[in-house]
Amino acid sequence: MTLHAHYRLNRHRKFEQEGRKYVADLETNDIVQLNDVEWEILSRYGTQTQYQIVEALKQEYKVESIFDGIERLERLGQKGSLLSAIDGAAKRDTDSWKQKDGKPKLLVPFHFTNEKTSLDHTTNLNRYQLLTHLTQFADLETLTFSKAGEEDSKPQDFQGYGNIRIRDIETEKSSAFTPSWYAMNGYDGILLLSQFLTDDLLYYQLPGVPIVHCIEDVQKLQGSTLETLLNIYALQNANDTLIVRSSWVKDWLTEYGVPGEGVSVIPNGINVGEPIGKPLAKQYTATLFEKPMFSQQPVVGLISGFEPNFGAELVSAFAHANPHLAIFVYDSFLAEYYKNPPDNVVIFSANDEETRSVLPIFFQALDLVCFPAIPGTPLSLVLEAMADGTPCVALTKYGLPPEVEGAGTVVKSEWRGGGNFRVPMPELSNVVNQWLKPSHTRAECETAAKRLAQKFTWEKVAQETVRSIEEGHRKPSVNVSNRQRTLLPSVFCRRYNPGTGDTTSNVYRIGTNRYDCLETALVEMLAEHHTPTEVKTVFKHFRRETSAS
């Protein structure tokens, strides 16, 4: 557990005189008067974490006064008294953070399970696969909270995700601590799987605990993906990692000025079904959809990440331009809303275990796989569709994605974000028809495609995820307090008290995860650039204006 990585305790001597408590800084010759709680904090500051200090003192002192004491000591440290700021990197033993058994202990907040209905079945299945395989390489733990005998989350909610420990925390009704507070105690890293930032913001304020945040390729969330990714980048500290599932998402972020250091591409593993052979797969597909041409003509697959209107337009145009081809479209939107596709098109989406179980058969019926390299296209399904030895055609503004290197070709397309995607239909039709013909190049690509199942396994995904945590510990621990103040200052808000029914003006201190008096926060903010007299004048003006109104 990381101590106060941004300050070290100066050599000092504590003494009492005339009932008052003082401490002499032997390095700066300063003498500072302390109150009782600051006296206790100073005794613990060099050997305990902030979490340990608060937990040790909260029975004797008010929590607010403990945080105030810590803040005052660190403000003194900013001026060079009692504490000295550690500039730049804090040197550490690269393996000192590890557990005795060599496995990192990771906190996995399980509020992501509340998102199931907002996501597709494949995304939920992938997260299940990740966690069950992660338990081989890391000790996983999640938190539950009990108030007045009622549990916030029941243990059975976590069954089926592998060997994940449950840490139940009993809290008082008046407790203002958020789950992120308890994440400060005893974890080597935090794994965030939520696709929404509602419950994740506060975890990014924890000092010294690497965070790995996995953002999936979810077609339904395509419109909000960029905002989510940019918010995570703004929140990240130097030892945090944003994991995306495809190289084109990282390329996309680069265009928006996001450097690649804090972004890793770790594609999901492939869920490959039992091979039944292409002729039988074609016959099964034709029978199930009552489309005989799927057993008679070449079958082209389109794994779509398009927004619905453009997706429907492209499918219709491609189908009419190639009536001799049977076209299998995987698209969660169009499967629900596109009611009358062209006769040579079937549209499918795996929405539950039953439909997911037959998807590998449909994929084995494909002779070619097409996909747009844009956020929202599920790379794991692209790779699964190719794993039987089926080459691909990538519709992309970039080059052939490295994940499918040697297994296909590209059709250069224009994409300016959202639904603004332009595919040259004559070129696409020509490339598809050429690649359906036997050739030496196609044979080489088929061989490369067959290797994908061994290349993208869930064991490797789990290992790479744990490695991201390990690399976070190896990175220099920089002083992030300045960045936090810039990106995430204290947030002014209106707070509703359900007990009294009153609404008050407050400030939420992101650094310490607690609410405070608005006036106190304003005084502190103004005092950074103004004299005490000027601050008093401002407040006199406010009070005069309030009285007049």
Coordinates of C-alpha atoms in Angstrom, one line a residue:
M1 CA 0.0 0.0 0.0
T2 CA 1.5 3.3 -1.0
L3 CA 2.1 5.9 1.7
H4 CA 2.1 9.6 1.2
A5 CA 4.1 9.4 -2.1
H6 CA 4.1 13.2 -2.7
Y7 CA 5.6 14.3 0.7
R8 CA 8.1 13.1 3.2
L9 CA 8.1 13.9 6.9
N10 CA 10.9 16.3 7.9
R11 CA 13.0 15.6 11.0
H12 CA 11.1 17.2 13.8
R13 CA 10.5 17.3 17.6
K14 CA 7.1 17.6 19.3
F15 CA 6.7 19.4 22.6
E16 CA 4.0 20.9 24.8
Q17 CA 4.1 24.2 26.5
E18 CA 1.5 25.9 28.7
G19 CA -1.1 23.3 27.6
R20 CA -0.5 23.9 23.9
K21 CA 1.0 21.5 21.4
Y22 CA 3.9 22.5 19.1
V23 CA 6.3 20.8 16.7
A24 CA 9.7 22.1 15.8
D25 CA 10.9 21.4 12.2
L26 CA 14.6 20.6 12.6
E27 CA 15.3 21.1 8.9
T28 CA 13.7 24.6 8.5
N29 CA 13.8 25.8 12.1
D30 CA 10.0 26.5 12.0
I31 CA 7.8 26.1 15.0
V32 CA 4.2 25.2 14.3
Q33 CA 1.3 25.0 16.8
L34 CA -0.9 22.0 16.3
N35 CA -4.4 21.1 17.6
D36 CA -5.0 17.7 19.1
V37 CA -6.0 15.9 15.9
E38 CA -3.1 17.3 13.9
W39 CA -0.8 16.1 16.8
E40 CA -2.1 12.6 16.3
I41 CA -1.9 12.7 12.6
L42 CA 1.7 13.9 12.6
S43 CA 2.6 10.9 14.8
R44 CA 1.2 8.6 12.1
Y45 CA 2.0 10.4 8.9
G46 CA 5.3 8.8 8.2
T47 CA 4.2 5.2 8.7
Q48 CA 0.5 5.1 7.8
T49 CA -1.6 5.7 4.7
Q50 CA -4.3 8.3 4.7
Y51 CA -6.9 5.5 4.9
Q52 CA -5.2 4.0 8.0
I53 CA -4.9 7.4 9.7
V54 CA -8.6 8.2 9.3
E55 CA -9.8 4.7 10.3
A56 CA -7.6 4.9 13.4
L57 CA -8.8 8.3 14.5
K58 CA -12.4 8.4 13.4
Q59 CA -13.7 7.0 16.7
E60 CA -12.1 9.7 18.7
Y61 CA -12.3 12.7 16.3
K62 CA -14.8 13.9 13.8
V63 CA -14.0 12.7 10.3
E64 CA -14.1 16.3 9.0
S65 CA -11.5 17.4 11.5
I66 CA -9.2 14.5 10.5
F67 CA -9.3 15.5 6.9
D68 CA -8.9 19.2 7.8
G69 CA -5.8 18.2 9.8
I70 CA -4.3 16.2 6.9
E71 CA -5.0 19.1 4.5
R72 CA -3.4 21.6 6.8
L73 CA -0.3 19.5 7.2
E74 CA 0.0 19.2 3.4
R75 CA -0.6 22.9 2.9
L76 CA 2.3 23.4 5.3
G77 CA 4.3 20.9 3.3
Q78 CA 3.6 23.0 0.2
K79 CA 5.4 25.9 2.0
G80 CA 8.2 23.6 3.1
S81 CA 7.3 23.2 6.8
L82 CA 7.1 19.8 8.5
L83 CA 6.7 18.0 5.1
S84 CA 8.8 18.3 2.0
A85 CA 7.3 17.8 -1.4
I86 CA 8.8 15.0 -3.5
D87 CA 9.4 16.4 -7.0
G88 CA 9.3 14.2 -10.0
A89 CA 9.4 10.4 -9.6
A90 CA 9.3 8.6 -6.3
K91 CA 11.8 5.8 -6.4
R92 CA 10.4 2.4 -5.5
D93 CA 11.3 -1.3 -5.5
T94 CA 9.5 -2.5 -8.6
D95 CA 8.4 -5.7 -6.9
S96 CA 7.7 -4.3 -3.4
W97 CA 3.9 -3.9 -4.1
K98 CA 3.4 -7.6 -4.9
Q99 CA 1.5 -10.0 -2.7
K100 CA 3.4 -12.8 -1.0
D101 CA 2.1 -15.4 -3.6
G102 CA 3.2 -13.2 -6.5
K103 CA -0.4 -12.4 -7.6
P104 CA -1.6 -8.8 -7.6
K105 CA -4.8 -8.2 -5.5
L106 CA -7.3 -6.3 -7.7
L107 CA -10.5 -4.5 -6.7
V108 CA -13.3 -5.0 -9.2
P109 CA -16.2 -2.7 -8.5
F110 CA -19.3 -4.8 -9.5
H111 CA -21.6 -1.9 -10.3
F112 CA -20.9 -2.7 -13.9
T113 CA -23.4 -5.6 -13.6
N114 CA -26.2 -3.0 -13.5
E115 CA -25.4 -2.2 -17.1
K116 CA -26.4 -5.5 -18.5
T117 CA -29.6 -4.3 -20.1
S118 CA -27.9 -1.3 -21.7
L119 CA -25.3 -3.5 -23.5
D120 CA -25.5 -6.4 -25.9
H121 CA -25.2 -10.0 -25.0
T122 CA -21.7 -10.4 -26.5
T123 CA -20.3 -7.6 -24.4
N124 CA -21.7 -9.1 -21.2
L125 CA -20.3 -12.5 -22.2
N126 CA -16.9 -11.1 -22.9
R127 CA -16.7 -9.4 -19.5
Y128 CA -17.7 -12.7 -17.9
Q129 CA -14.9 -14.5 -19.8
L130 CA -12.4 -11.9 -18.8
L131 CA -13.1 -12.2 -15.1
T132 CA -13.2 -16.0 -15.0
H133 CA -9.8 -16.1 -16.7
L134 CA -8.4 -13.3 -14.6
T135 CA -8.8 -15.3 -11.4
Q136 CA -5.9 -17.5 -12.7
F137 CA -3.5 -14.6 -12.6
A138 CA -4.8 -12.2 -9.9
D139 CA -6.7 -12.2 -6.6
L140 CA -10.0 -10.5 -7.3
E141 CA -12.1 -8.8 -4.7
T142 CA -15.3 -6.7 -4.8
L143 CA -17.1 -4.6 -2.2
T144 CA -20.6 -4.8 -0.7
F145 CA -22.0 -2.4 1.8
S146 CA -24.4 -3.0 4.6
K147 CA -26.5 -0.4 6.3
A148 CA -29.0 -1.1 9.1
G149 CA -28.8 -4.8 8.3
E150 CA -29.5 -4.5 4.6
E151 CA -27.0 -5.4 1.9
D152 CA -26.4 -3.3 -1.1
S153 CA -25.3 -6.2 -3.2
K154 CA -26.0 -9.9 -2.4
P155 CA -23.2 -12.5 -2.8
Q156 CA -25.2 -14.5 -5.3
D157 CA -25.0 -11.5 -7.7
F158 CA -21.3 -12.4 -8.2
Q159 CA -21.6 -16.1 -8.6
G160 CA -20.4 -17.4 -11.9
Y161 CA -17.6 -14.9 -12.3
G162 CA -14.9 -17.3 -10.9
N163 CA -13.2 -17.1 -7.6
I164 CA -13.9 -13.5 -6.5
R165 CA -13.8 -12.6 -2.9
I166 CA -16.5 -10.4 -1.4
R167 CA -15.5 -7.8 1.2
D168 CA -18.6 -6.7 3.1
I169 CA -18.3 -3.3 4.8
E170 CA -20.7 -2.2 7.5
T171 CA -21.3 1.6 7.4
E172 CA -23.3 3.9 9.5
K173 CA -26.3 5.6 8.1
S174 CA -24.6 9.0 8.3
S175 CA -21.4 7.8 6.6
A176 CA -20.3 10.1 3.8
F177 CA -17.6 7.7 2.6
T178 CA -17.9 6.5 -1.0
P179 CA -16.8 3.1 -2.2
S180 CA -13.6 4.6 -3.6
W181 CA -12.5 5.4 0.0
Y182 CA -12.3 1.7 0.9
A183 CA -10.4 1.0 -2.3
M184 CA -7.4 2.8 -0.7
N185 CA -6.9 -0.1 1.7
G186 CA -4.8 -3.1 0.5
Y187 CA -5.2 -3.3 -3.3
D188 CA -2.5 -3.5 -5.9
G189 CA -4.8 -2.2 -8.6
I190 CA -8.3 -1.4 -9.6
L191 CA -10.1 -3.0 -12.6
L192 CA -13.0 -0.9 -13.9
L193 CA -15.3 -2.5 -16.4
S194 CA -18.2 0.0 -16.4
Q195 CA -18.9 1.6 -19.8
F196 CA -20.5 4.6 -18.0
L197 CA -18.5 7.0 -15.7
T198 CA -21.2 7.6 -13.2
D199 CA -19.6 5.5 -10.4
D200 CA -16.0 5.5 -11.6
L201 CA -14.9 9.1 -11.3
L202 CA -13.7 9.0 -7.7
Y203 CA -11.5 6.0 -8.1
Y204 CA -9.1 8.1 -10.2
Q205 CA -8.2 10.2 -7.2
L206 CA -6.6 7.4 -5.3
P207 CA -2.8 7.9 -4.9
G208 CA -0.5 5.2 -6.0
V209 CA -3.1 2.6 -7.1
P210 CA -2.9 1.8 -10.8
I211 CA -6.3 1.7 -12.6
V212 CA -7.1 -0.3 -15.6
H213 CA -10.3 0.7 -17.3
C214 CA -11.6 -1.5 -20.1
I215 CA -13.9 0.2 -22.7
E216 CA -15.6 -2.3 -25.1
D217 CA -16.7 -2.0 -28.7
V218 CA -20.5 -1.5 -28.1
Q219 CA -22.5 -0.5 -31.1
K220 CA -25.3 0.9 -29.0
L221 CA -22.9 3.3 -27.2
Q222 CA -21.2 4.5 -30.4
G223 CA -22.5 8.1 -30.0
S224 CA -21.0 8.5 -26.5
T225 CA -17.8 6.5 -26.9
L226 CA -15.6 9.5 -27.7
E227 CA -16.8 11.5 -24.8
T228 CA -16.2 8.5 -22.4
L229 CA -12.7 7.9 -23.7
L230 CA -11.7 11.6 -23.5
N231 CA -13.1 11.8 -20.0
I232 CA -11.1 8.8 -18.9
Y233 CA -7.9 10.3 -20.5
A234 CA -8.5 13.5 -18.6
L235 CA -8.9 11.6 -15.3
Q236 CA -5.9 9.3 -15.8
N237 CA -2.8 9.5 -13.7
A238 CA 0.6 8.4 -15.0
N239 CA 0.3 4.8 -13.8
D240 CA -3.3 4.3 -15.1
T241 CA -4.1 2.4 -18.3
L242 CA -7.1 2.8 -20.7
I243 CA -7.7 -0.5 -22.5
V244 CA -9.5 -0.4 -25.8
R245 CA -10.4 -3.5 -27.8
S246 CA -9.2 -2.6 -31.3
S247 CA -6.3 -0.7 -32.9
W248 CA -8.6 1.6 -34.8
V249 CA -10.0 3.0 -31.6
K250 CA -6.5 4.0 -30.5
D251 CA -5.8 5.5 -33.9
W252 CA -9.1 7.4 -33.6
L253 CA -8.0 8.8 -30.2
T254 CA -4.7 9.8 -31.6
E255 CA -6.5 12.1 -34.1
Y256 CA -8.0 13.9 -31.0
G257 CA -4.6 14.5 -29.5
V258 CA -4.6 11.6 -27.0
P259 CA -1.0 10.3 -26.7
G260 CA -0.6 6.6 -26.8
E261 CA 1.3 6.1 -23.6
G262 CA -1.7 5.6 -21.4
V263 CA -3.7 3.6 -24.0
S264 CA -3.3 -0.1 -24.6
V265 CA -4.9 -2.3 -27.3
I266 CA -5.9 -5.7 -25.8
P267 CA -8.5 -7.4 -28.1
N268 CA -11.0 -9.7 -26.4
G269 CA -10.5 -13.4 -26.8
I270 CA -12.3 -15.5 -29.4
N271 CA -15.1 -17.8 -28.5
V272 CA -14.8 -20.4 -31.2
G273 CA -17.4 -23.1 -31.7
E274 CA -17.0 -26.7 -32.6
P275 CA -16.2 -26.9 -36.4
I276 CA -18.8 -28.7 -38.5
G277 CA -17.5 -27.9 -42.0
K278 CA -18.5 -25.2 -44.4
P279 CA -20.9 -27.2 -46.6
L280 CA -23.0 -28.3 -43.5
A281 CA -22.8 -24.7 -42.0
K282 CA -24.1 -23.3 -45.3
Q283 CA -27.0 -25.8 -45.4
Y284 CA -27.9 -25.1 -41.8
T285 CA -27.9 -21.4 -42.4
A286 CA -30.0 -21.7 -45.6
T287 CA -32.5 -24.0 -43.8
L288 CA -32.9 -21.8 -40.6
F289 CA -33.4 -18.6 -42.6
E290 CA -35.4 -20.3 -45.4
K291 CA -33.0 -18.8 -47.9
P292 CA -31.8 -21.6 -50.3
M293 CA -29.2 -19.4 -52.0
F294 CA -27.1 -19.4 -48.8
S295 CA -26.2 -23.0 -49.6
Q296 CA -25.8 -22.4 -53.3
Q297 CA -24.0 -19.0 -53.7
P298 CA -21.0 -17.4 -52.1
V299 CA -21.8 -16.0 -48.6
V300 CA -20.4 -12.7 -47.6
G301 CA -20.5 -11.6 -44.0
L302 CA -20.7 -8.0 -42.8
I303 CA -19.9 -7.4 -39.1
S304 CA -21.4 -4.0 -38.7
G305 CA -20.7 -1.1 -36.3
F306 CA -22.5 1.4 -38.3
E307 CA -25.2 3.8 -37.0
P308 CA -28.6 2.4 -38.0
N309 CA -29.6 4.7 -40.9
F310 CA -26.2 4.4 -42.7
G311 CA -26.0 0.7 -42.0
A312 CA -29.4 0.1 -43.6
E313 CA -28.4 2.2 -46.6
L314 CA -25.1 0.4 -47.1
V315 CA -26.6 -3.0 -46.8
S316 CA -29.3 -2.2 -49.3
A317 CA -26.9 -0.7 -51.8
F318 CA -24.4 -3.6 -51.5
A319 CA -27.2 -6.2 -51.8
H320 CA -28.7 -4.6 -54.9
A321 CA -25.2 -4.2 -56.5
N322 CA -24.5 -7.9 -55.9
P323 CA -27.7 -9.9 -56.2
H324 CA -25.7 -13.1 -56.9
L325 CA -24.2 -13.0 -53.4
A326 CA -25.8 -14.2 -50.2
I327 CA -25.1 -11.6 -47.5
F328 CA -25.1 -12.3 -43.7
V329 CA -25.2 -9.2 -41.6
Y330 CA -24.5 -9.1 -37.9
D331 CA -25.9 -5.9 -36.6
S332 CA -27.8 -5.5 -33.2
F333 CA -29.7 -2.5 -34.4
L334 CA -30.8 -3.7 -37.9
A335 CA -31.7 -7.1 -36.5
E336 CA -34.4 -5.5 -34.5
Y337 CA -35.5 -2.6 -36.7
Y338 CA -34.8 -3.4 -40.4
K339 CA -37.9 -5.4 -41.2
N340 CA -37.7 -5.8 -45.0
P341 CA -34.1 -6.3 -46.1
P342 CA -33.3 -7.3 -49.7
D343 CA -34.0 -11.0 -50.6
N344 CA -30.4 -11.9 -50.6
V345 CA -29.8 -10.6 -47.1
V346 CA -30.3 -12.0 -43.6
I347 CA -29.7 -9.9 -40.5
F348 CA -28.8 -11.5 -37.2
S349 CA -27.8 -10.5 -33.6
A350 CA -27.0 -12.7 -30.6
N351 CA -29.3 -11.5 -27.8
D352 CA -29.2 -14.5 -25.5
E353 CA -27.4 -17.8 -24.9
E354 CA -29.6 -19.6 -27.4
T355 CA -28.9 -17.3 -30.3
R356 CA -25.2 -16.9 -29.3
S357 CA -24.8 -20.7 -29.4
V358 CA -25.7 -20.9 -33.2
L359 CA -23.6 -17.9 -34.2
P360 CA -20.4 -19.9 -34.8
I361 CA -22.3 -22.1 -37.3
F362 CA -23.3 -19.0 -39.3
F363 CA -19.8 -17.7 -39.2
Q364 CA -18.5 -21.0 -40.6
A365 CA -20.8 -20.6 -43.6
L366 CA -19.0 -17.4 -44.6
D367 CA -16.6 -17.2 -47.6
L368 CA -15.5 -13.6 -46.9
V369 CA -15.8 -11.2 -43.9
C370 CA -16.3 -7.5 -44.3
F371 CA -16.2 -5.0 -41.5
P372 CA -15.8 -1.2 -40.9
A373 CA -12.9 -0.3 -38.7
I374 CA -14.8 2.2 -36.6
P375 CA -15.8 2.3 -32.9
G376 CA -18.8 0.1 -32.3
T377 CA -17.6 -2.7 -34.5
P378 CA -16.9 -5.7 -32.3
L379 CA -13.5 -6.9 -33.2
S380 CA -13.9 -10.1 -31.2
L381 CA -16.8 -11.1 -33.5
V382 CA -14.8 -10.2 -36.6
L383 CA -11.9 -12.4 -35.4
E384 CA -14.4 -15.2 -34.5
A385 CA -15.9 -15.0 -38.0
M386 CA -12.5 -15.3 -39.6
A387 CA -11.1 -18.0 -37.3
D388 CA -12.3 -20.9 -39.5
G389 CA -10.0 -19.6 -42.2
T390 CA -12.1 -16.9 -43.8
P391 CA -10.2 -13.8 -45.2
C392 CA -11.5 -10.3 -44.5
V393 CA -12.1 -7.0 -46.3
A394 CA -11.7 -4.0 -43.9
L395 CA -13.5 -0.8 -44.7
T396 CA -11.1 1.8 -43.2
K397 CA -9.5 5.2 -43.4
Y398 CA -6.4 3.6 -41.9
G399 CA -4.4 0.6 -43.1
L400 CA -5.2 -3.0 -42.6
P401 CA -5.7 -3.4 -38.8
P402 CA -2.7 -5.2 -37.2
E403 CA -5.0 -7.7 -35.5
V404 CA -5.8 -9.2 -39.0
E405 CA -2.4 -8.6 -40.6
G406 CA -1.8 -11.0 -43.5
A407 CA -5.4 -12.2 -43.5
G408 CA -7.1 -9.8 -45.8
T409 CA -7.2 -6.5 -47.7
V410 CA -8.7 -3.0 -47.3
V411 CA -11.2 -0.8 -49.1
K412 CA -10.2 2.8 -48.4
S413 CA -13.2 4.7 -47.0
E414 CA -13.8 8.1 -45.7
W415 CA -14.9 8.5 -42.1
R416 CA -15.3 11.8 -40.2
G417 CA -16.9 10.4 -37.1
G418 CA -20.4 9.3 -36.3
G419 CA -22.5 8.2 -39.3
N420 CA -20.3 10.2 -41.7
F421 CA -18.9 7.2 -43.4
R422 CA -18.4 6.9 -47.1
V423 CA -17.7 3.6 -48.9
P424 CA -16.9 3.5 -52.6
M425 CA -19.5 0.9 -53.6
P426 CA -18.1 0.0 -57.0
E427 CA -14.7 -0.6 -55.5
L428 CA -16.2 -2.6 -52.6
S429 CA -18.1 -4.8 -55.0
N430 CA -15.1 -5.3 -57.2
V431 CA -12.8 -6.2 -54.3
V432 CA -15.4 -8.6 -52.7
N433 CA -15.9 -10.5 -56.0
Q434 CA -12.2 -10.8 -56.7
W435 CA -11.5 -12.1 -53.2
L436 CA -14.2 -14.8 -53.5
K437 CA -12.2 -16.4 -56.3
P438 CA -9.5 -18.9 -55.5
S439 CA -6.0 -17.5 -55.7
H440 CA -2.6 -17.9 -54.1
T441 CA -3.1 -14.7 -52.1
R442 CA -6.4 -15.9 -50.8
A443 CA -4.9 -19.2 -49.7
E444 CA -2.2 -17.4 -47.8
C445 CA -4.8 -15.3 -46.1
E446 CA -6.9 -18.3 -45.2
T447 CA -3.9 -19.8 -43.5
A448 CA -3.3 -16.6 -41.5
A449 CA -6.9 -16.4 -40.5
K450 CA -6.8 -19.9 -39.1
R451 CA -4.1 -18.8 -36.7
L452 CA -6.3 -16.2 -35.1
A453 CA -7.9 -18.6 -32.6
Q454 CA -4.5 -19.4 -31.1
K455 CA -3.4 -15.7 -31.2
F456 CA -6.4 -14.3 -29.4
T457 CA -7.2 -16.4 -26.3
W458 CA -8.8 -15.3 -23.1
E459 CA -5.7 -16.5 -21.1
K460 CA -3.6 -14.0 -23.1
V461 CA -6.2 -11.3 -22.5
A462 CA -6.1 -11.9 -18.7
Q463 CA -2.3 -11.9 -18.7
E464 CA -2.1 -8.7 -20.6
T465 CA -4.6 -7.1 -18.3
V466 CA -2.5 -8.0 -15.2
R467 CA 0.6 -6.9 -17.0
S468 CA -1.0 -3.4 -17.4
I469 CA -1.3 -3.3 -13.6
E470 CA 2.3 -4.4 -13.2
E471 CA 3.5 -1.8 -15.6
G472 CA 1.6 0.9 -13.7
H473 CA 3.7 0.1 -10.7
R474 CA 6.9 0.3 -12.7
K475 CA 6.1 3.7 -14.0
P476 CA 7.4 6.7 -12.0
S477 CA 5.0 7.8 -9.3
V478 CA 4.7 11.5 -10.2
N479 CA 3.1 14.2 -8.1
V480 CA -0.4 14.3 -9.6
S481 CA -1.8 16.9 -7.2
N482 CA -1.2 19.8 -9.6
R483 CA -2.9 17.9 -12.4
Q484 CA -5.8 17.0 -10.1
R485 CA -6.3 20.6 -9.2
T486 CA -6.3 21.6 -12.9
L487 CA -8.5 18.9 -14.3
L488 CA -10.7 18.2 -11.2
P489 CA -11.1 21.1 -8.9
S490 CA -13.5 21.0 -6.0
V491 CA -17.0 20.9 -7.5
F492 CA -19.6 23.4 -6.4
C493 CA -23.0 21.8 -6.1
R494 CA -26.5 21.8 -4.5
R495 CA -26.9 19.0 -1.9
Y496 CA -30.3 17.6 -0.8
N497 CA -30.6 16.3 2.8
P498 CA -33.3 13.6 2.7
G499 CA -33.5 13.8 6.5
T500 CA -34.5 17.4 6.8
G501 CA -35.7 18.0 3.3
D502 CA -33.3 21.0 3.0
T503 CA -31.2 21.8 0.0
T504 CA -27.9 23.6 0.7
S505 CA -25.0 25.0 -1.3
N506 CA -21.9 22.9 -0.9
V507 CA -18.6 21.9 -2.5
Y508 CA -17.5 18.4 -3.2
R509 CA -13.8 17.9 -2.5
I510 CA -12.7 15.4 -5.1
G511 CA -9.3 14.9 -3.6
T512 CA -10.7 13.7 -0.3
N513 CA -14.1 12.4 -1.6
R514 CA -16.3 14.5 0.8
Y515 CA -18.6 17.4 1.0
D516 CA -17.7 20.7 2.6
C517 CA -19.1 24.1 3.4
L518 CA -19.3 26.3 0.3
E519 CA -18.0 29.4 2.1
T520 CA -14.9 27.6 3.4
A521 CA -14.1 26.4 -0.1
L522 CA -14.5 29.9 -1.5
V523 CA -12.2 31.3 1.1
E524 CA -9.5 28.8 0.3
M525 CA -9.8 29.3 -3.4
L526 CA -9.7 33.1 -3.1
A527 CA -6.8 33.0 -0.6
E528 CA -4.6 31.5 -3.3
H529 CA -4.4 34.8 -5.2
H530 CA -5.7 37.4 -2.7
T531 CA -4.9 38.8 0.7
P532 CA -7.1 38.1 3.7
T533 CA -8.3 41.6 3.6
E534 CA -9.4 41.3 0.0
V535 CA -11.2 38.0 0.8
K536 CA -13.1 39.6 3.7
T537 CA -14.1 42.4 1.4
V538 CA -15.5 40.0 -1.1
F539 CA -17.6 38.2 1.5
K540 CA -18.9 41.5 3.0
H541 CA -20.0 42.4 -0.5
F542 CA -21.8 39.0 -0.9
R543 CA -23.6 39.4 2.4
R544 CA -24.6 43.0 1.6
E545 CA -26.1 41.9 -1.8
T546 CA -27.9 39.0 -0.1
S547 CA -29.4 41.3 2.6
A548 CA -30.5 43.8 -0.1
S549 CA -32.3 41.1 -2.1

